[in-house]
Tab-separated table of C-alpha atoms (C1' of nucleotides) in Angstrom:
chain	number	residue	atom	x	y	z
W	279	UNK	CA	23.259	-2.971	3.745
W	280	UNK	CA	24.336	-1.382	0.481
W	281	UNK	CA	27.047	-2.810	-1.772
W	282	UNK	CA	30.496	-1.514	-0.998
W	283	UNK	CA	31.919	-2.051	-4.421
W	284	UNK	CA	30.246	0.967	-5.972
W	285	UNK	CA	29.602	4.525	-4.932
W	286	UNK	CA	26.393	5.443	-3.188
W	287	UNK	CA	24.277	7.458	-5.565
W	288	UNK	CA	22.542	10.524	-4.251
W	289	UNK	CA	19.899	12.792	-5.735
W	290	UNK	CA	19.192	16.285	-4.501
W	291	UNK	CA	15.785	17.926	-4.823
W	292	UNK	CA	15.700	21.563	-3.756
W	293	UNK	CA	14.205	24.665	-5.295
W	294	UNK	CA	17.340	26.710	-4.578
W	295	UNK	CA	20.147	26.111	-7.081
W	296	UNK	CA	22.611	27.528	-4.609
W	297	UNK	CA	21.698	24.933	-2.005
W	298	UNK	CA	22.069	22.214	-4.599
W	299	UNK	CA	25.471	23.620	-5.447
W	300	UNK	CA	26.392	23.464	-1.782
W	301	UNK	CA	25.475	19.805	-1.391
W	302	UNK	CA	27.027	18.942	-4.686
W	303	UNK	CA	30.384	20.402	-3.823
W	304	UNK	CA	30.283	18.787	-0.405
W	305	UNK	CA	29.586	15.361	-1.780
W	306	UNK	CA	31.216	15.150	-5.164
W	307	UNK	CA	34.740	15.142	-3.812
W	308	UNK	CA	33.853	12.385	-1.422
W	309	UNK	CA	34.869	8.952	-2.791
W	310	UNK	CA	31.905	7.297	-1.088
W	311	UNK	CA	29.237	9.183	-2.950
W	312	UNK	CA	28.242	10.181	-6.411
W	313	UNK	CA	25.624	12.742	-7.396
W	314	UNK	CA	23.152	11.004	-9.672
W	315	UNK	CA	21.112	14.114	-10.316
W	316	UNK	CA	19.911	17.438	-8.984
W	317	UNK	CA	16.394	18.752	-9.390
W	318	UNK	CA	14.580	21.953	-8.560
W	319	UNK	CA	11.133	20.376	-8.904
W	320	UNK	CA	9.556	17.278	-7.432
W	321	UNK	CA	8.129	16.272	-10.752
W	322	UNK	CA	11.538	16.489	-12.386
W	323	UNK	CA	12.876	13.970	-9.928
W	324	UNK	CA	9.864	11.654	-10.315
W	325	UNK	CA	10.431	11.588	-14.061
W	326	UNK	CA	14.117	10.872	-13.558
W	327	UNK	CA	13.265	7.896	-11.327
W	328	UNK	CA	11.401	6.225	-14.178
W	329	UNK	CA	14.727	5.609	-15.897
W	330	UNK	CA	17.232	5.495	-13.101
W	331	UNK	CA	17.355	4.734	-9.382
W	332	UNK	CA	19.292	6.290	-6.573
W	333	UNK	CA	20.282	5.073	-3.121
W	334	UNK	CA	19.500	8.263	-1.246
W	335	UNK	CA	17.470	11.361	-2.025
W	336	UNK	CA	17.873	14.629	-0.151
W	337	UNK	CA	14.380	16.057	-0.418
W	338	UNK	CA	13.338	19.629	0.305
W	339	UNK	CA	9.795	20.277	1.556
W	340	UNK	CA	9.231	23.621	-0.110
W	341	UNK	CA	9.087	22.969	-3.831
W	342	UNK	CA	7.627	25.042	-6.648
W	343	UNK	CA	5.358	22.257	-7.892
W	344	UNK	CA	3.891	20.875	-4.696
W	345	UNK	CA	5.177	19.970	-1.294
W	346	UNK	CA	7.824	17.483	-0.364
W	347	UNK	CA	5.450	15.669	1.993
W	348	UNK	CA	3.452	14.540	-0.984
W	349	UNK	CA	6.470	13.592	-3.081
W	350	UNK	CA	7.891	11.695	-0.125
W	351	UNK	CA	4.924	9.356	0.001
W	352	UNK	CA	4.955	8.966	-3.751
W	353	UNK	CA	8.633	8.031	-3.816
W	354	UNK	CA	8.259	5.636	-0.910
W	355	UNK	CA	5.281	3.876	-2.472
W	356	UNK	CA	6.885	3.458	-5.885
W	357	UNK	CA	10.464	2.862	-4.805
W	358	UNK	CA	10.567	1.773	-1.153
W	359	UNK	CA	14.265	0.906	-1.385
W	360	UNK	CA	15.215	4.573	-1.806
W	361	UNK	CA	16.321	6.231	1.406
W	362	UNK	CA	14.548	9.560	1.727
W	363	UNK	CA	16.125	12.269	3.842
W	364	UNK	CA	14.043	15.415	4.281
W	365	UNK	CA	15.856	18.724	4.177
W	366	UNK	CA	13.998	21.806	5.202
W	367	UNK	CA	13.847	24.956	7.219
W	368	UNK	CA	10.350	24.044	8.346
W	369	UNK	CA	10.262	22.940	11.941
W	370	UNK	CA	6.537	22.376	12.249
W	371	UNK	CA	5.740	19.258	14.153
W	372	UNK	CA	2.960	18.231	11.795
W	373	UNK	CA	5.253	18.358	8.780
W	374	UNK	CA	8.020	16.424	10.441
W	375	UNK	CA	5.844	13.588	11.662
W	376	UNK	CA	4.041	13.507	8.359
W	377	UNK	CA	7.359	13.082	6.564
W	378	UNK	CA	8.368	10.198	8.779
W	379	UNK	CA	5.030	8.467	8.420
W	380	UNK	CA	5.383	8.932	4.659
W	381	UNK	CA	8.572	6.918	4.699
W	382	UNK	CA	11.361	9.434	5.284
W	383	UNK	CA	14.393	8.028	7.078
W	384	UNK	CA	15.754	11.388	8.102
W	385	UNK	CA	14.760	14.978	8.726
W	386	UNK	CA	17.519	17.557	8.705
W	387	UNK	CA	17.294	21.305	9.038
W	388	UNK	CA	19.108	23.251	6.380
W	389	UNK	CA	21.420	24.967	8.793
W	390	UNK	CA	23.349	21.757	9.263
W	391	UNK	CA	27.106	21.618	8.873
W	392	UNK	CA	29.050	19.507	6.393
W	393	UNK	CA	30.043	17.098	9.099
W	394	UNK	CA	26.478	16.712	10.310
W	395	UNK	CA	25.383	15.885	6.795
W	396	UNK	CA	28.018	13.206	6.313
W	397	UNK	CA	27.254	11.750	9.729
W	398	UNK	CA	23.578	11.719	8.879
W	399	UNK	CA	24.219	9.912	5.601
W	400	UNK	CA	26.265	7.291	7.439
W	401	UNK	CA	23.476	6.820	9.918
W	402	UNK	CA	20.719	6.305	7.372
W	403	UNK	CA	22.938	3.954	5.387
W	404	UNK	CA	23.150	1.798	8.506
W	405	UNK	CA	19.404	1.563	8.369
W	406	UNK	CA	18.778	3.929	11.236
W	407	UNK	CA	16.780	7.123	11.124
W	408	UNK	CA	18.358	10.481	11.717
W	409	UNK	CA	17.213	13.969	12.581
W	410	UNK	CA	18.606	17.308	13.657
W	411	UNK	CA	18.709	18.035	17.367
W	412	UNK	CA	16.049	20.704	17.101
W	413	UNK	CA	13.807	18.336	15.182
W	414	UNK	CA	14.272	15.682	17.850
W	415	UNK	CA	13.208	18.177	20.514
W	416	UNK	CA	10.111	19.148	18.600
W	417	UNK	CA	9.065	15.535	18.237
W	418	UNK	CA	9.628	14.877	21.911
W	419	UNK	CA	7.149	17.523	22.949
W	420	UNK	CA	3.845	15.681	22.921
W	421	UNK	CA	1.671	17.892	20.786
W	422	UNK	CA	-1.749	16.347	20.494
W	423	UNK	CA	-3.616	18.908	18.470
W	424	UNK	CA	-1.392	19.067	15.412
W	425	UNK	CA	-1.350	15.358	14.695
W	426	UNK	CA	-3.647	15.769	11.731
W	427	UNK	CA	-2.096	15.066	8.336
W	428	UNK	CA	-1.359	17.826	5.876
W	429	UNK	CA	-4.441	18.070	3.677
W	430	UNK	CA	-4.135	17.401	-0.028
W	431	UNK	CA	-5.540	20.288	-2.013
W	432	UNK	CA	-6.687	20.395	-5.589
W	433	UNK	CA	-5.383	22.941	-8.080
W	434	UNK	CA	-8.462	25.102	-7.723
W	435	UNK	CA	-8.403	24.938	-3.963
W	436	UNK	CA	-4.789	26.078	-3.862
W	437	UNK	CA	-5.679	28.927	-6.174
W	438	UNK	CA	-8.548	30.049	-3.976
W	439	UNK	CA	-6.498	29.589	-0.816
W	440	UNK	CA	-3.923	31.933	-2.297
W	441	UNK	CA	-6.508	34.608	-3.041
W	442	UNK	CA	-8.088	34.217	0.384
W	443	UNK	CA	-4.649	34.697	1.926
W	444	UNK	CA	-4.352	37.978	0.032
W	445	UNK	CA	-7.483	39.137	1.815
W	446	UNK	CA	-9.863	38.890	-1.128
W	447	UNK	CA	-13.532	38.338	-0.475
W	448	UNK	CA	-15.574	35.583	-2.065
W	449	UNK	CA	-17.232	37.987	-4.478
W	450	UNK	CA	-13.889	39.306	-5.714
W	451	UNK	CA	-12.469	35.816	-6.073
W	452	UNK	CA	-15.528	34.718	-8.030
W	453	UNK	CA	-15.077	37.643	-10.380
W	454	UNK	CA	-11.369	36.976	-10.802
W	455	UNK	CA	-11.880	33.312	-11.648
W	456	UNK	CA	-15.058	33.772	-13.697
W	457	UNK	CA	-17.100	31.449	-11.496
W	458	UNK	CA	-20.147	31.874	-9.289
W	459	UNK	CA	-19.687	33.294	-5.777
W	460	UNK	CA	-21.535	30.215	-4.593
W	461	UNK	CA	-18.838	28.007	-6.048
W	462	UNK	CA	-16.192	30.002	-4.244
W	463	UNK	CA	-18.251	29.429	-1.132
W	464	UNK	CA	-18.134	25.692	-1.746
W	465	UNK	CA	-14.363	25.696	-2.210
W	466	UNK	CA	-13.967	27.821	0.871
W	467	UNK	CA	-16.068	25.376	2.882
W	468	UNK	CA	-14.008	22.461	1.550
W	469	UNK	CA	-10.794	24.200	2.575
W	470	UNK	CA	-12.113	24.857	6.074
W	471	UNK	CA	-13.201	21.253	6.325
W	472	UNK	CA	-9.916	19.828	5.036
W	473	UNK	CA	-7.912	21.853	7.520
W	474	UNK	CA	-10.401	21.232	10.316
W	475	UNK	CA	-10.766	24.895	11.139
W	476	UNK	CA	-13.708	27.257	11.270
W	477	UNK	CA	-12.484	30.571	9.977
W	478	UNK	CA	-10.313	31.875	7.199
W	479	UNK	CA	-7.625	33.427	9.356
W	480	UNK	CA	-6.787	30.141	11.089
W	481	UNK	CA	-7.041	28.411	7.737
W	482	UNK	CA	-4.363	30.710	6.388
W	483	UNK	CA	-2.226	30.234	9.480
W	484	UNK	CA	-2.371	26.445	9.196
W	485	UNK	CA	-1.643	26.633	5.487
W	486	UNK	CA	1.406	28.800	6.201
W	487	UNK	CA	2.626	26.430	8.902
W	488	UNK	CA	2.400	23.483	6.580
W	489	UNK	CA	4.116	25.313	3.744
W	490	UNK	CA	1.061	25.269	1.513
W	491	UNK	CA	1.146	28.995	0.883
N	129	UNK	CA	36.370	51.170	-10.241
N	130	UNK	CA	38.240	48.374	-8.504
N	131	UNK	CA	41.843	47.506	-9.255
N	132	UNK	CA	42.269	44.855	-11.909
N	133	UNK	CA	45.595	43.593	-10.742
N	134	UNK	CA	44.217	41.592	-7.844
N	135	UNK	CA	41.280	39.354	-7.231
N	136	UNK	CA	38.046	40.753	-5.924
N	137	UNK	CA	37.597	39.622	-2.363
N	138	UNK	CA	34.212	38.412	-1.271
N	139	UNK	CA	32.750	37.593	2.109
N	140	UNK	CA	29.668	35.473	2.628
N	141	UNK	CA	27.399	35.880	5.623
N	142	UNK	CA	24.636	33.298	5.849
N	143	UNK	CA	23.303	31.197	8.676
N	144	UNK	CA	23.167	28.095	6.485
N	145	UNK	CA	26.577	26.445	6.040
N	146	UNK	CA	25.226	24.607	3.032
N	147	UNK	CA	24.391	27.868	1.285
N	148	UNK	CA	27.841	29.174	2.089
N	149	UNK	CA	29.285	26.006	0.608
N	150	UNK	CA	27.233	26.604	-2.517
N	151	UNK	CA	28.508	30.129	-3.043
N	152	UNK	CA	32.016	29.146	-2.144
N	153	UNK	CA	32.189	26.403	-4.721
N	154	UNK	CA	30.657	28.679	-7.320
N	155	UNK	CA	33.162	31.441	-6.748
N	156	UNK	CA	36.389	29.835	-5.678
N	157	UNK	CA	37.141	28.346	-9.066
N	158	UNK	CA	36.578	31.700	-10.703
N	159	UNK	CA	39.874	33.550	-11.322
N	160	UNK	CA	38.179	36.916	-10.764
N	161	UNK	CA	37.182	36.322	-7.184
N	162	UNK	CA	38.595	35.101	-3.944
N	163	UNK	CA	36.654	34.153	-0.842
N	164	UNK	CA	37.994	36.250	2.004
N	165	UNK	CA	35.781	34.647	4.610
N	166	UNK	CA	32.494	32.970	5.381
N	167	UNK	CA	30.409	33.651	8.452
N	168	UNK	CA	27.245	32.254	9.925
N	169	UNK	CA	26.707	35.253	12.189
N	170	UNK	CA	26.618	38.980	11.579
N	171	UNK	CA	28.802	39.642	14.584
N	172	UNK	CA	31.418	37.219	13.314
N	173	UNK	CA	31.719	39.232	10.124
N	174	UNK	CA	31.821	42.566	11.969
N	175	UNK	CA	34.722	41.314	14.055
N	176	UNK	CA	36.521	40.083	10.954
N	177	UNK	CA	36.188	43.539	9.358
N	178	UNK	CA	38.182	45.096	12.178
N	179	UNK	CA	41.287	43.383	10.816
N	180	UNK	CA	40.579	42.908	7.158
N	181	UNK	CA	38.454	44.447	4.398
N	182	UNK	CA	36.557	42.929	1.530
N	183	UNK	CA	35.297	44.315	-1.742
N	184	UNK	CA	31.892	42.651	-1.666
N	185	UNK	CA	29.805	41.026	1.015
N	186	UNK	CA	26.915	38.685	0.276
N	187	UNK	CA	24.681	39.313	3.246
N	188	UNK	CA	21.747	37.182	4.329
N	189	UNK	CA	18.863	38.876	6.144
N	190	UNK	CA	17.937	36.022	8.442
N	191	UNK	CA	20.792	35.627	10.867
N	192	UNK	CA	20.936	33.965	14.268
N	193	UNK	CA	22.250	37.059	16.034
N	194	UNK	CA	20.070	39.812	14.627
N	195	UNK	CA	18.819	40.751	11.233
N	196	UNK	CA	20.762	41.652	8.143
N	197	UNK	CA	18.986	44.993	7.836
N	198	UNK	CA	20.735	46.134	10.970
N	199	UNK	CA	24.125	44.751	9.996
N	200	UNK	CA	23.779	46.333	6.583
N	201	UNK	CA	23.543	49.808	8.056
N	202	UNK	CA	26.386	49.107	10.439
N	203	UNK	CA	28.683	47.894	7.657
N	204	UNK	CA	27.779	50.801	5.411
N	205	UNK	CA	28.406	53.370	8.128
N	206	UNK	CA	31.783	51.969	9.173
N	207	UNK	CA	33.032	50.844	5.769
N	208	UNK	CA	31.127	52.648	3.014
N	209	UNK	CA	33.488	51.319	0.348
N	210	UNK	CA	32.263	47.754	0.836
N	211	UNK	CA	29.656	46.688	-1.683
N	212	UNK	CA	26.791	45.035	0.157
N	213	UNK	CA	24.595	42.574	-1.733
N	214	UNK	CA	21.604	41.273	0.189
N	215	UNK	CA	20.734	37.624	-0.241
N	216	UNK	CA	17.468	36.417	1.100
N	217	UNK	CA	14.272	34.533	0.590
N	218	UNK	CA	12.340	37.451	2.059
N	219	UNK	CA	10.394	39.380	-0.515
N	220	UNK	CA	8.725	41.890	1.782
N	221	UNK	CA	8.747	45.334	0.329
N	222	UNK	CA	9.576	47.007	3.600
N	223	UNK	CA	12.622	44.811	4.109
N	224	UNK	CA	13.892	45.361	0.589
N	225	UNK	CA	13.582	49.121	0.673
N	226	UNK	CA	15.122	49.231	4.132
N	227	UNK	CA	18.123	47.306	2.830
N	228	UNK	CA	18.627	49.714	-0.042
N	229	UNK	CA	18.238	52.754	2.156
N	230	UNK	CA	20.760	51.167	4.511
N	231	UNK	CA	23.343	51.099	1.755
N	232	UNK	CA	22.878	47.782	-0.013
N	233	UNK	CA	23.823	47.793	-3.700
N	234	UNK	CA	21.934	44.644	-4.539
N	235	UNK	CA	19.080	42.447	-3.401
N	236	UNK	CA	18.995	38.896	-4.706
N	237	UNK	CA	16.607	36.090	-3.893
N	238	UNK	CA	18.240	32.848	-2.900
N	239	UNK	CA	16.727	30.856	-5.708
N	240	UNK	CA	19.067	32.537	-8.177
N	241	UNK	CA	21.195	30.544	-10.567
N	242	UNK	CA	24.978	30.535	-10.793
N	243	UNK	CA	24.891	32.714	-13.887
N	244	UNK	CA	22.581	35.239	-12.275
N	245	UNK	CA	24.958	35.545	-9.347
N	246	UNK	CA	27.995	36.176	-11.531
N	247	UNK	CA	26.060	38.697	-13.632
N	248	UNK	CA	24.930	40.424	-10.466
N	249	UNK	CA	28.486	40.659	-9.184
N	250	UNK	CA	29.608	42.194	-12.468
N	251	UNK	CA	26.832	44.714	-12.270
N	252	UNK	CA	27.566	45.901	-8.760
N	253	UNK	CA	31.279	46.092	-9.564
N	254	UNK	CA	30.378	48.542	-12.310
N	255	UNK	CA	28.830	50.698	-9.634
N	256	UNK	CA	25.265	49.882	-10.532
N	257	UNK	CA	22.660	48.361	-8.289
N	258	UNK	CA	21.165	44.974	-8.993
N	259	UNK	CA	18.120	43.013	-7.927
N	260	UNK	CA	16.207	39.899	-8.849
N	261	UNK	CA	13.315	40.280	-11.227
N	262	UNK	CA	10.753	39.474	-8.562
N	263	UNK	CA	12.304	42.053	-6.264
N	264	UNK	CA	12.152	44.658	-9.002
N	265	UNK	CA	8.454	43.974	-9.459
N	266	UNK	CA	7.781	44.350	-5.763
N	267	UNK	CA	9.521	47.702	-5.677
N	268	UNK	CA	7.603	48.921	-8.702
N	269	UNK	CA	4.266	48.426	-6.999
N	270	UNK	CA	3.185	51.657	-5.336
N	271	UNK	CA	4.086	51.600	-1.692
N	272	UNK	CA	1.050	51.530	0.534
N	273	UNK	CA	3.099	52.483	3.548
N	274	UNK	CA	4.387	55.749	2.163
N	275	UNK	CA	0.981	56.732	0.806
N	276	UNK	CA	-0.647	55.811	4.080
N	277	UNK	CA	1.545	56.253	7.134
N	278	UNK	CA	1.848	53.366	9.564
N	279	UNK	CA	-1.068	53.706	11.975
N	280	UNK	CA	-0.423	54.315	15.640
N	281	UNK	CA	-2.093	51.662	17.737
N	282	UNK	CA	-2.955	51.728	21.405
N	283	UNK	CA	-1.897	48.981	23.771
N	284	UNK	CA	-5.307	47.357	23.700
N	285	UNK	CA	-5.522	47.539	19.938
N	286	UNK	CA	-2.169	45.797	19.520
N	287	UNK	CA	-3.328	43.135	21.917
N	288	UNK	CA	-6.514	42.534	19.982
N	289	UNK	CA	-4.683	42.658	16.648
N	290	UNK	CA	-2.421	39.907	17.906
N	291	UNK	CA	-5.351	37.700	18.884
N	292	UNK	CA	-7.109	38.387	15.598
N	293	UNK	CA	-3.938	37.332	13.776
N	294	UNK	CA	-4.066	34.044	15.652
N	295	UNK	CA	-7.466	33.438	14.149
N	296	UNK	CA	-9.525	34.074	17.275
N	297	UNK	CA	-13.096	35.242	16.920
N	298	UNK	CA	-14.498	38.288	18.634
N	299	UNK	CA	-16.346	36.192	21.190
N	300	UNK	CA	-13.187	34.299	22.176
N	301	UNK	CA	-11.161	37.505	22.407
N	302	UNK	CA	-13.812	39.069	24.612
N	303	UNK	CA	-13.685	36.095	26.928
N	304	UNK	CA	-9.895	36.098	27.025
N	305	UNK	CA	-9.713	39.783	27.900
N	306	UNK	CA	-12.743	39.841	30.199
N	307	UNK	CA	-14.522	42.504	28.182
N	308	UNK	CA	-17.761	42.626	26.239
N	309	UNK	CA	-17.834	41.195	22.699
N	310	UNK	CA	-19.239	44.542	21.666
N	311	UNK	CA	-16.106	46.244	22.902
N	312	UNK	CA	-13.993	43.874	20.887
N	313	UNK	CA	-16.170	44.822	17.946
N	314	UNK	CA	-15.393	48.482	18.532
N	315	UNK	CA	-11.652	47.845	18.681
N	316	UNK	CA	-11.858	45.707	15.586
N	317	UNK	CA	-13.669	48.490	13.753
N	318	UNK	CA	-11.048	50.999	14.887
N	319	UNK	CA	-8.267	48.751	13.609
N	320	UNK	CA	-9.952	48.362	10.232
N	321	UNK	CA	-10.417	52.109	10.061
N	322	UNK	CA	-6.860	52.936	11.069
N	323	UNK	CA	-5.423	50.610	8.443
N	324	UNK	CA	-7.984	51.692	5.848
N	325	UNK	CA	-9.028	48.139	5.056
N	326	UNK	CA	-12.330	46.323	5.143
N	327	UNK	CA	-11.597	42.835	6.355
N	328	UNK	CA	-9.481	41.149	8.962
N	329	UNK	CA	-7.271	39.157	6.599
N	330	UNK	CA	-6.017	42.266	4.799
N	331	UNK	CA	-5.711	43.997	8.154
N	332	UNK	CA	-3.357	41.238	9.290
N	333	UNK	CA	-1.435	41.348	6.025
N	334	UNK	CA	-0.893	45.103	6.293
N	335	UNK	CA	0.084	44.756	9.928
N	336	UNK	CA	2.643	42.107	8.991
N	337	UNK	CA	4.058	44.244	6.191
N	338	UNK	CA	4.526	47.175	8.506
N	339	UNK	CA	6.072	45.007	11.171
N	340	UNK	CA	3.268	45.571	13.671
N	341	UNK	CA	2.782	41.877	14.319
K	241	DT	C1'	-14.470	3.066	-21.351
K	242	DT	C1'	-15.821	3.302	-16.972
K	243	DA	C1'	-15.191	4.856	-12.233
K	244	DA	C1'	-13.384	8.322	-9.370
K	245	DA	C1'	-12.316	12.910	-8.505
K	246	DA	C1'	-12.692	17.783	-9.433
K	247	DT	C1'	-15.299	21.681	-10.474
K	248	DT	C1'	-19.252	23.756	-10.850
K	249	DA	C1'	-23.798	25.597	-8.673
K	250	DC	C1'	-27.496	25.631	-5.891
K	251	DT	C1'	-30.868	25.822	-1.247
K	252	DC	C1'	-31.887	26.948	3.627
K	253	DC	C1'	-30.481	28.673	7.797
K	254	DT	C1'	-27.426	30.622	11.492
K	255	DT	C1'	-23.578	33.193	13.033
K	256	DT	C1'	-20.174	36.508	12.514
K	257	DG	C1'	-18.342	40.595	10.550
K	258	DG	C1'	-18.500	45.386	9.039
K	259	DG	C1'	-20.201	50.498	8.899
K	260	DA	C1'	-21.863	54.383	11.386
K	261	DG	C1'	-23.155	56.260	14.982
K	262	DT	C1'	-23.625	57.652	20.475
K	263	DA	C1'	-22.103	57.696	25.153
K	264	DT	C1'	-19.974	56.816	29.752
K	265	DT	C1'	-16.007	56.242	32.556
K	266	DG	C1'	-11.298	56.474	33.488
K	267	DT	C1'	-6.474	58.312	32.903
K	268	DC	C1'	-3.134	60.909	31.673
K	269	DT	C1'	-1.095	65.615	30.604
K	270	DT	C1'	-0.562	70.461	30.504
F	74	DA	C1'	-9.141	71.978	36.404
F	75	DA	C1'	-9.650	71.306	31.362
F	76	DG	C1'	-8.894	68.877	27.384
F	77	DA	C1'	-7.373	64.858	25.031
F	78	DC	C1'	-7.321	60.201	24.562
F	79	DA	C1'	-8.110	55.333	25.836
F	80	DA	C1'	-11.171	51.883	27.002
F	81	DT	C1'	-15.471	50.484	27.740
F	82	DA	C1'	-20.374	49.315	25.863
F	83	DC	C1'	-24.233	49.985	23.403
F	84	DT	C1'	-27.792	50.859	19.153
F	85	DC	C1'	-29.523	49.613	14.223
F	86	DC	C1'	-28.851	47.654	9.848
F	87	DC	C1'	-26.929	45.045	6.222
F	88	DA	C1'	-23.228	42.153	4.142
F	89	DA	C1'	-20.409	38.289	4.459
F	90	DA	C1'	-19.009	34.021	6.273
F	91	DG	C1'	-19.966	29.428	7.990
F	92	DG	C1'	-22.539	24.712	8.251
F	93	DA	C1'	-25.011	21.069	5.984
F	94	DG	C1'	-26.827	19.347	2.572
F	95	DT	C1'	-27.881	18.021	-2.887
F	96	DA	C1'	-26.549	17.562	-7.554
F	97	DA	C1'	-25.040	18.250	-12.461
F	98	DT	C1'	-21.071	18.475	-15.410
F	99	DT	C1'	-16.399	18.022	-16.677
F	100	DT	C1'	-11.634	16.003	-16.152
F	101	DT	C1'	-8.553	12.606	-15.131
F	102	DA	C1'	-6.708	8.292	-14.349
F	103	DA	C1'	-7.130	3.236	-14.126
DNA sequence: TTAAAATTACTCCTTTGGGAGTATTGTCTT
DNA sequence: AAGACAATACTCCCAAAGGAGTAATTTTAA
């Protein structure tokens, strides 16, 4: 499906330079592939795409400037021809299925071997989807309750979520952010509503599961 | 402190082959160092040590066959001359201080750059200890656990703590355990008192820090 | 320059949580 | 058998969280 007369260009987006280094060294000696760019932030990669395209992107979920689920949809909407392969340690069902419904063609856990990676790249280049064995097992278990999408949070909401996770009370948060306790209450209610839960502890648990904290 | 007429031998223990690949490619082109071996399990490295020694080991905490804290002590007891540098994403105070008291000479977070790694290796080779900036900050915060000893919990209290951590409300816990909601309230109050906190979220955080959950 | 979204702030009301006690019944242990 | 501790259950009172709205202002993106 892709031209054989030039190398397949790959981008790597991961917040750990050492992981990038690992992929880079695995791929750059392979005549099939070339590394078009490596990025530690999602935004960095999005900016790069405005000037240059890649065939495949290896996309981490945990990123310093937002989560990979969000960037996955953004990439797929703007550049549907790019093959997105998720790379993560997160094995939460909700994340995985969200990635696939956002256009990812693969979901690999980071403890994969070199061979598994190359096999996976071959597979997605054939137009198939690919995932680690453990991921496949997770998806096969029919889990009805966690089929809700990962909520999109605003800057302020993330900020308040963080403080709530530290165990701060509304009054303290209000004081810290120089806003009314009633406003904190509103944000708190919005968070509960977005995550479809009814208390802060489960809110925090869901947020942790989905990598939002 | 180490002989200059041969390369410094390094072992890497990490459950992610891709991370190993990253370190390997960073170090193997450096004339100062040689990679003596890479291992994805702690036991694999321990077995290796029976036949061969290394100067430095880069040791991950999260391992498939036990945790790095345990292997750290084991390595340090059997081969105190080996310089152990912990490598992890975990930034829990208790873990960090346990690693140092188990003989580690360094604690680096995995999102370090190539330069930071090489600097860190230089530092530990000079006999000093080294840690990431974030780690340093965590250690500088006064330790709550040493000021306030880890509370002793009864069987029932642990049980209720667990359910609270799952986000269950008092009423639900009461139903699950076939006791009165008022009794749950008493246990909850005892937990808050024992941990010297005043809300459930911080209770759970403290419990997590001290490994009680 | 508009329309949409985010942030702010409020009301009213109900439920849950938190602090400080008291007290009864078991169950170990010495 | 006595004392200690665990587990149970309750009281009263007040603070905080949760649910369901309304609404003004500011920011951001189309």
